[in-house]
XYZ file of N, CA and C in Angstrom:
597
model
N 1.462 15.322 -6.621
C 1.976 14.049 -6.503
C 1.176 13.051 -7.211
N -0.158 13.508 -7.570
C -0.951 12.535 -8.269
C -0.478 12.344 -9.725
N 0.319 13.295 -10.256
C 0.980 13.049 -11.606
C 2.054 11.955 -11.443
N 2.550 11.543 -10.338
C 3.520 10.449 -10.116
C 2.949 9.161 -10.334
N 1.559 9.048 -10.197
C 0.870 7.685 -10.123
C 1.217 6.884 -11.327
N 1.072 7.359 -12.599
C 1.376 6.537 -13.628
C 2.728 6.488 -14.187
N 3.360 7.530 -13.834
C 4.864 7.794 -14.167
C 5.622 6.797 -13.348
N 5.255 6.559 -12.077
C 6.010 5.657 -11.434
C 5.927 4.077 -11.865
N 4.741 3.901 -12.502
C 4.539 2.558 -13.014
C 5.231 2.285 -14.437
N 5.192 3.244 -15.253
C 5.677 3.063 -16.492
C 7.161 3.566 -16.792
N 7.455 4.522 -16.004
C 8.906 5.075 -16.091
C 9.435 5.381 -14.784
N 9.695 4.327 -13.897
C 10.053 4.559 -12.578
C 11.327 5.274 -12.253
N 12.419 5.010 -13.072
C 13.700 5.630 -12.883
C 13.574 7.107 -13.227
N 12.841 7.510 -14.238
C 12.652 8.977 -14.508
C 11.792 9.581 -13.362
N 10.773 8.994 -12.959
C 9.910 9.634 -12.019
C 10.495 9.676 -10.689
N 11.288 8.702 -10.228
C 12.131 8.751 -8.998
C 13.042 9.799 -8.962
N 13.718 10.045 -10.165
C 14.643 11.209 -10.297
C 13.986 12.476 -10.155
N 12.862 12.651 -10.773
C 12.000 13.821 -10.685
C 11.623 14.125 -9.242
N 11.258 13.065 -8.500
C 10.890 13.296 -7.074
C 12.104 13.603 -6.336
N 13.210 13.027 -6.515
C 14.509 13.336 -5.871
C 14.898 14.792 -6.013
N 14.574 15.432 -7.025
C 14.974 16.795 -7.388
C 14.024 17.800 -6.528
N 13.007 17.343 -5.959
C 12.045 18.367 -5.357
C 12.901 18.972 -4.018
N 12.427 20.116 -3.918
C 12.993 20.958 -2.658
C 12.169 20.639 -1.464
N 10.977 20.375 -1.502
C 10.057 20.163 -0.354
C 8.970 19.130 -0.643
N 8.652 18.615 0.442
C 7.503 17.546 0.502
C 6.568 17.885 1.533
N 5.441 18.554 1.037
C 4.341 18.988 2.008
C 3.753 17.663 2.671
N 3.543 17.667 3.931
C 2.966 16.616 4.729
C 1.509 16.354 4.095
N 0.719 17.457 4.062
C -0.669 17.234 3.572
C -0.629 16.543 2.175
N 0.205 16.903 1.240
C 0.290 16.329 -0.072
C 0.620 14.903 0.011
N 1.588 14.364 0.796
C 2.053 13.129 0.956
C 0.841 12.168 1.544
N 0.248 12.857 2.533
C -0.733 11.882 3.117
C -1.948 11.802 2.197
N -2.303 12.985 1.518
C -3.401 13.075 0.663
C -3.222 11.937 -0.554
N -2.087 11.874 -1.094
C -1.719 10.954 -2.096
C -2.228 9.488 -1.571
N -1.714 9.199 -0.616
C -1.980 7.849 0.056
C -3.490 7.712 0.303
N -4.092 8.749 0.954
C -5.530 8.652 1.286
C -6.470 8.435 -0.008
N -5.960 9.092 -1.140
C -6.768 9.106 -2.363
C -6.664 7.801 -2.903
N -5.395 7.340 -3.049
C -5.197 6.048 -3.812
C -5.686 4.834 -3.020
N -5.740 4.973 -1.712
C -6.324 3.935 -0.879
C -7.845 3.725 -1.094
N -8.562 4.671 -1.754
C -10.031 4.713 -1.874
C -10.176 3.693 -3.082
N -9.208 3.262 -3.958
C -9.380 2.409 -5.042
C -9.662 0.970 -4.513
N -8.853 0.447 -3.797
C -9.120 -0.912 -3.314
C -10.410 -0.998 -2.408
N -10.406 0.115 -1.573
C -11.653 0.192 -0.699
C -13.006 0.152 -1.412
N -13.103 0.940 -2.414
C -14.375 0.984 -3.198
C -14.436 -0.343 -3.929
N -13.492 -0.834 -4.654
C -13.507 -2.018 -5.376
C -13.929 -3.183 -4.442
N -13.350 -3.416 -3.384
C -13.667 -4.484 -2.607
C -14.972 -4.440 -1.940
N -15.476 -3.182 -1.483
C -16.787 -3.135 -1.075
C -17.820 -3.551 -2.029
N -17.651 -3.020 -3.382
C -18.671 -3.442 -4.400
C -18.514 -4.884 -4.714
N -17.287 -5.370 -4.866
C -17.117 -6.860 -5.221
C -17.650 -7.744 -4.106
N -17.472 -7.442 -2.891
C -17.937 -8.386 -1.764
C -19.493 -8.312 -1.507
N -20.108 -7.138 -1.961
C -21.416 -7.086 -1.603
C -22.289 -7.050 -2.925
N -21.850 -6.772 -4.037
C -22.705 -6.922 -5.291
C -22.354 -8.054 -6.207
N -21.031 -8.457 -6.052
C -20.608 -9.569 -7.104
C -20.560 -10.966 -6.337
N -19.855 -10.959 -5.070
C -19.672 -12.048 -4.349
C -18.413 -12.948 -4.981
N -18.165 -14.042 -4.197
C -17.198 -14.984 -4.546
C -17.731 -16.299 -4.312
N -17.029 -17.296 -5.011
C -17.352 -18.849 -4.887
C -16.111 -19.465 -4.416
N -16.246 -20.404 -3.608
C -15.330 -21.362 -3.135
C -15.630 -22.649 -3.826
N -14.759 -23.049 -4.774
C -15.023 -24.288 -5.524
C -16.337 -24.297 -6.292
N -17.154 -25.260 -6.211
C -18.326 -25.340 -6.995
C -19.547 -24.754 -6.091
N -19.228 -24.209 -5.040
C -20.209 -23.749 -3.961
C -20.966 -22.640 -4.445
N -21.951 -22.114 -3.662
C -22.725 -20.906 -4.080
C -21.986 -19.585 -3.959
N -22.535 -18.574 -4.566
C -21.839 -17.340 -4.450
C -22.104 -16.771 -3.048
N -21.009 -16.220 -2.449
C -21.011 -15.793 -1.030
C -20.778 -14.234 -1.157
N -21.728 -13.610 -0.399
C -21.629 -12.103 -0.408
C -21.720 -11.637 1.072
N -21.243 -10.373 1.312
C -21.201 -9.806 2.598
C -22.362 -8.824 2.574
N -23.152 -8.597 3.823
C -24.196 -7.567 4.005
C -23.423 -6.306 3.761
N -24.164 -5.267 3.339
C -23.700 -4.024 3.198
C -23.173 -3.391 4.464
N -23.832 -3.576 5.640
C -23.344 -3.040 6.845
C -22.047 -3.655 7.341
N -21.959 -4.945 7.191
C -20.869 -5.768 7.686
C -19.653 -5.192 6.687
N -19.836 -5.161 5.374
C -18.839 -4.754 4.437
C -18.350 -3.384 4.817
N -19.330 -2.477 5.093
C -18.882 -1.072 5.353
C -17.893 -0.929 6.464
N -18.229 -1.723 7.563
C -17.307 -1.759 8.751
C -15.900 -2.376 8.460
N -15.970 -3.456 7.697
C -14.727 -4.119 7.334
C -13.795 -3.215 6.486
N -14.535 -2.651 5.369
C -13.777 -1.912 4.435
C -13.302 -0.491 5.030
N -14.179 0.009 5.847
C -13.748 1.248 6.696
C -12.492 0.987 7.403
N -12.378 -0.062 8.073
C -11.125 -0.348 8.842
C -9.990 -0.820 7.949
N -10.272 -1.396 6.696
C -9.323 -1.728 5.799
C -8.690 -0.426 5.223
N -9.553 0.646 4.869
C -8.966 1.804 4.427
C -8.041 2.518 5.520
N -8.608 2.634 6.774
C -7.916 3.196 7.656
C -6.479 2.550 8.039
N -6.524 1.206 7.765
C -5.309 0.449 8.120
C -4.333 0.739 6.945
N -4.828 0.825 5.667
C -3.938 1.082 4.544
C -3.209 2.501 4.743
N -3.962 3.512 5.096
C -3.410 4.908 5.257
C -2.434 4.862 6.417
N -2.795 4.315 7.533
C -2.026 4.244 8.687
C -0.732 3.596 8.609
N -0.788 2.435 7.764
C 0.351 1.725 7.555
C 1.395 2.307 6.601
N 0.915 3.118 5.639
C 1.909 3.865 4.774
C 2.428 4.976 5.733
N 1.632 5.582 6.488
C 2.159 6.739 7.320
C 3.226 6.229 8.434
N 2.970 4.915 8.788
C 3.951 4.357 9.712
C 5.170 3.957 9.057
N 5.161 3.338 7.926
C 6.319 3.028 7.153
C 7.149 4.315 6.758
N 6.267 5.451 6.309
C 6.890 6.714 5.993
C 7.736 7.209 7.206
N 7.119 7.218 8.399
C 7.778 7.792 9.631
C 9.103 6.966 9.814
N 8.978 5.567 9.568
C 10.192 4.699 9.768
C 11.338 5.092 8.841
N 10.950 5.282 7.667
C 11.998 5.768 6.742
C 12.622 7.042 7.112
N 11.907 7.906 7.567
C 12.391 9.167 8.103
C 13.263 8.903 9.378
N 12.773 8.128 10.247
C 13.606 7.787 11.578
C 14.867 6.976 11.227
N 14.861 6.209 10.237
C 16.079 5.458 9.911
C 17.042 6.177 8.984
N 16.643 7.407 8.478
C 17.479 8.022 7.433
C 18.915 8.477 8.015
N 18.996 8.869 9.121
C 20.157 9.352 9.688
C 21.181 8.108 9.821
N 20.637 6.925 10.249
C 21.480 5.907 10.397
C 22.200 5.400 9.027
N 21.448 5.644 8.026
C 22.093 5.375 6.564
C 22.622 6.749 5.963
N 22.952 7.704 6.779
C 23.720 8.912 6.255
C 22.965 9.828 5.394
N 21.765 9.933 5.693
C 20.973 11.040 4.887
C 20.032 11.706 5.842
N 19.550 12.833 5.337
C 18.406 13.754 6.090
C 17.245 13.441 5.495
N 16.036 13.477 6.235
C 14.747 13.230 5.674
C 13.809 14.009 6.484
N 12.490 13.879 6.247
C 11.456 14.388 6.939
C 10.354 13.370 6.945
N 9.425 13.517 7.654
C 8.249 12.606 7.825
C 7.551 12.662 6.446
N 7.229 13.795 5.996
C 6.459 13.996 4.741
C 7.351 13.356 3.630
N 8.488 13.492 3.600
C 9.385 12.774 2.525
C 9.275 11.279 2.653
N 9.323 10.621 3.919
C 9.155 9.281 4.095
C 7.880 8.830 3.716
N 6.772 9.467 4.055
C 5.504 9.197 3.592
C 5.390 9.161 2.123
N 5.904 10.116 1.405
C 5.901 10.185 0.046
C 6.666 8.970 -0.557
N 7.684 8.695 -0.134
C 8.410 7.519 -0.631
C 7.646 6.119 -0.421
N 7.073 6.006 0.720
C 6.296 4.857 1.059
C 5.160 4.765 0.232
N 4.315 5.852 0.177
C 3.221 5.930 -0.639
C 3.417 5.712 -2.132
N 4.318 6.302 -2.856
C 4.589 6.217 -4.185
C 5.155 4.703 -4.445
N 5.913 4.137 -3.477
C 6.289 2.755 -3.734
C 5.143 1.749 -3.641
N 4.033 2.113 -2.912
C 2.866 1.353 -2.743
C 1.950 1.437 -3.815
N 2.211 2.455 -4.807
C 1.118 2.743 -5.850
C 0.613 1.389 -6.588
N 1.611 0.490 -6.905
C 1.050 -0.757 -7.553
C 0.038 -1.401 -6.744
N 0.393 -1.340 -5.384
C -0.699 -2.141 -4.560
C -1.925 -1.463 -4.645
N -1.965 -0.252 -4.530
C -3.222 0.533 -4.504
C -4.015 0.419 -5.969
N -3.180 0.413 -6.979
C -3.912 0.342 -8.313
C -4.432 -1.156 -8.571
N -3.590 -2.068 -8.118
C -4.156 -3.524 -8.208
C -5.271 -3.804 -7.454
N -5.662 -2.900 -6.427
C -6.851 -3.102 -5.637
C -7.960 -3.058 -6.496
N -8.042 -2.516 -7.775
C -9.151 -2.639 -8.590
C -9.660 -4.025 -8.921
N -8.911 -5.119 -8.620
C -9.323 -6.501 -8.831
C -10.286 -6.791 -7.795
N -10.649 -5.969 -6.837
C -11.688 -6.207 -5.862
C -13.098 -6.248 -6.610
N -13.252 -5.686 -7.785
C -14.503 -5.488 -8.530
C -14.699 -7.024 -8.971
N -13.838 -7.730 -9.132
C -14.051 -9.123 -9.679
C -13.230 -10.086 -8.739
N -13.998 -10.483 -7.597
C -13.360 -11.318 -6.555
C -13.133 -12.799 -7.023
N -12.177 -12.981 -7.869
C -11.832 -14.476 -8.376
C -10.439 -14.719 -7.665
N -10.545 -15.720 -6.968
C -9.374 -16.124 -6.030
C -8.043 -16.194 -6.798
N -7.878 -17.025 -7.809
C -6.688 -17.190 -8.563
C -6.193 -16.087 -9.299
N -7.173 -15.275 -9.831
C -6.709 -13.899 -10.642
C -6.242 -13.025 -9.630
N -6.919 -12.955 -8.562
C -6.568 -11.789 -7.445
C -5.311 -12.182 -6.823
N -5.024 -13.504 -6.716
C -3.703 -13.783 -6.105
C -2.539 -13.663 -7.027
N -2.821 -13.882 -8.298
C -1.781 -13.668 -9.355
C -1.419 -12.172 -9.416
N -2.465 -11.291 -9.542
C -2.282 -9.800 -9.628
C -1.531 -9.256 -8.467
N -2.104 -9.768 -7.265
C -1.499 -9.367 -5.929
C -0.119 -9.617 -5.753
N 0.264 -10.726 -6.242
C 1.753 -11.173 -5.985
C 2.687 -10.219 -7.021
N 2.040 -9.930 -8.259
C 2.684 -9.180 -9.194
C 2.819 -7.716 -8.647
N 1.841 -7.187 -7.997
C 1.743 -5.880 -7.375
C 2.712 -5.651 -6.317
N 2.840 -6.640 -5.310
C 3.787 -6.706 -4.289
C 5.156 -6.633 -4.857
N 5.479 -7.588 -5.770
C 6.844 -7.499 -6.311
C 7.193 -6.286 -7.035
N 6.321 -5.621 -7.701
C 6.623 -4.367 -8.328
C 6.800 -3.393 -7.243
N 6.023 -3.255 -6.111
C 6.122 -2.408 -5.236
C 7.512 -2.480 -4.352
N 8.008 -3.692 -4.143
C 9.282 -3.957 -3.583
C 10.498 -3.330 -4.462
N 10.252 -3.741 -5.833
C 11.255 -3.170 -6.753
C 11.341 -1.709 -6.740
N 10.040 -0.962 -6.766
C 9.998 0.449 -6.637
C 10.703 0.952 -5.424
N 10.516 0.335 -4.317
C 11.150 0.812 -3.023
C 12.677 0.714 -3.117
N 13.130 -0.401 -3.645
C 14.712 -0.658 -3.735
C 15.289 0.448 -4.875
N 14.412 0.793 -5.803
C 14.922 1.616 -6.750
C 14.796 3.078 -6.237
N 13.827 3.392 -5.656
C 13.609 4.782 -5.154
C 14.320 5.292 -4.013
N 14.490 4.509 -2.958
C 15.155 4.991 -1.692
C 16.586 5.602 -1.983
N 17.457 4.851 -2.712
C 18.826 5.416 -2.890
C 18.697 6.720 -3.722
N 17.810 6.849 -4.624
C 17.657 8.069 -5.415
C 17.114 9.284 -4.616
N 16.030 9.009 -4.033
C 15.407 10.156 -3.253
C 16.151 10.471 -2.103
N 16.712 9.606 -1.265
C 17.478 9.917 -0.157
C 18.866 10.309 -0.415
N 19.298 10.145 -1.741
C 20.704 10.627 -2.146
C 21.755 9.869 -1.570
N 21.802 8.487 -1.498
C 22.689 7.841 -0.841
C 23.136 6.581 -1.918
N 24.419 5.986 -1.684
C 24.911 5.133 -2.645
C 24.064 3.874 -2.764
N 23.973 3.090 -3.880
C 23.174 2.192 -4.091
C 23.324 0.952 -2.937
N 24.532 0.800 -2.586
C 24.890 -0.228 -1.521
C 24.040 -0.068 -0.241
N 24.223 1.351 0.198
C 23.582 1.797 1.423
C 22.074 1.770 1.234
N 21.713 2.112 0.102
C 20.142 2.230 -0.190
C 19.596 0.821 -0.195
N 20.399 -0.337 -0.625
C 19.839 -1.611 -0.572
C 19.558 -2.023 0.910
N 20.593 -1.741 1.826
C 20.436 -2.047 3.310
C 19.256 -1.200 3.871
N 18.995 -0.114 3.465
C 18.124 0.745 3.952
C 16.733 0.172 3.589
N 16.621 -0.036 2.129
C 15.322 -0.633 1.673
C 15.032 -2.004 2.325
N 16.042 -2.749 2.551
C 15.787 -4.132 3.279
C 15.305 -3.972 4.672
N 15.837 -2.878 5.270
C 15.299 -2.597 6.649
C 13.815 -2.128 6.589
N 13.518 -1.418 5.637
C 12.132 -0.949 5.502
C 11.289 -2.074 5.134
N 11.619 -2.937 4.353
C 10.988 -4.281 3.965
C 10.654 -5.056 5.194
N 11.660 -5.203 6.086
C 11.497 -5.939 7.419
C 10.526 -5.240 8.253
N 10.444 -3.995 8.171
C 9.446 -3.331 9.154
C 8.068 -3.415 8.500
N 8.010 -3.577 7.234
C 6.687 -3.812 6.528
C 6.188 -5.115 7.000
N 7.037 -6.095 6.995
C 6.561 -7.366 7.649
C 6.165 -7.425 8.890
N 6.778 -6.659 9.705
C 6.314 -6.502 11.163
C 4.865 -5.950 11.219
N 4.688 -5.015 10.311
C 3.405 -4.279 10.197
C 2.315 -5.204 9.784
N 2.642 -6.068 8.756
C 1.703 -7.210 8.327
C 1.320 -8.168 9.379
N 2.325 -8.534 10.284
C 1.926 -9.450 11.399
C 1.019 -8.661 12.391
N 1.400 -7.505 12.561
C 0.401 -6.680 13.536
C -0.985 -6.579 12.913
N -1.075 -6.330 11.766
C -2.465 -6.265 11.089
C -3.116 -7.530 11.183
N -2.497 -8.795 10.865
C -3.111 -10.054 10.956
C -3.585 -10.241 12.510
N -2.766 -10.010 13.414
C -3.179 -10.093 14.692
C -4.367 -9.238 15.059
N -4.242 -7.949 14.662
C -5.338 -7.018 14.936
C -6.594 -7.449 14.413
N -6.613 -8.135 13.138
C -7.744 -8.478 12.503
C -8.655 -9.597 13.407
N -7.796 -10.424 13.958
C -8.424 -11.621 15.003
C -9.033 -10.845 16.074
N -8.348 -9.851 16.584
C -9.047 -9.216 17.826
C -10.176 -8.335 17.441
N -10.224 -7.626 16.242
C -11.343 -6.923 15.822
C -12.495 -7.817 15.509
N -12.193 -8.962 14.944
C -13.253 -9.860 14.667
C -13.946 -10.300 15.991
N -13.317 -10.416 17.076
C -13.840 -10.673 18.467
C -14.669 -9.555 18.973
N -14.244 -8.375 18.492
C -15.001 -7.142 19.013
C -16.093 -6.736 18.118
N -16.473 -7.616 17.175
C -17.668 -7.179 16.427
C -17.552 -6.859 15.033
N -16.285 -7.016 14.400
C -16.155 -6.533 13.120
C -15.941 -7.754 12.292
N -16.586 -8.810 12.638
C -16.483 -10.230 11.946
C -17.536 -9.925 10.612
N -17.075 -10.677 9.560
C -17.994 -10.615 8.518
C -19.376 -11.246 8.580
N -20.473 -10.510 8.057
C -21.819 -11.071 8.205
C -22.244 -11.395 6.798
N -22.613 -12.610 6.551
C -22.857 -12.978 5.047
C -24.306 -12.889 4.775
N -24.676 -12.678 3.572
C -26.041 -12.622 2.938
C -26.670 -14.126 3.066
N -27.930 -14.288 3.126
C -28.597 -15.734 3.181
C -28.574 -16.167 1.688
């Protein structure tokens, strides 16, 4: 699956067709792909927030302590992997509704490959500049949504119209996960995972 990483960015239709022709989707391989790519933003943001820091306006450079960053980035990493697995399970769960058969591993593969631009864009964490990060982040989200709409009909073997509805339902579920993550972040801050800044 690692070979799909750049193929899905530069030749998405060809890559999705290749994925659709697979006979099996090993669960370990699907989860490993996500777990490996999730390391990119985790490592980048850990380094960026502890070694480089960021500025708000004309203020001083702000950095996190290494211990604080380790806790936050660890939770960030686990959340990324768990979110992709949850979306993948939802793709599998909804597949019969849209007239196709799937498996949890296949769903996770589709979710993980669709999220590839988000993972790769995570490299911007090495340079925590708000405007640049926001621009690249929006572009990555847009391309990930495009990949999902393109990939689901092809991999699931359903007509484009039904695939559009299927993909839209998956996007709606992703929005629910985003709200849960935001709420969970507030709770975790109260439980001791709040950022601790250097002097």
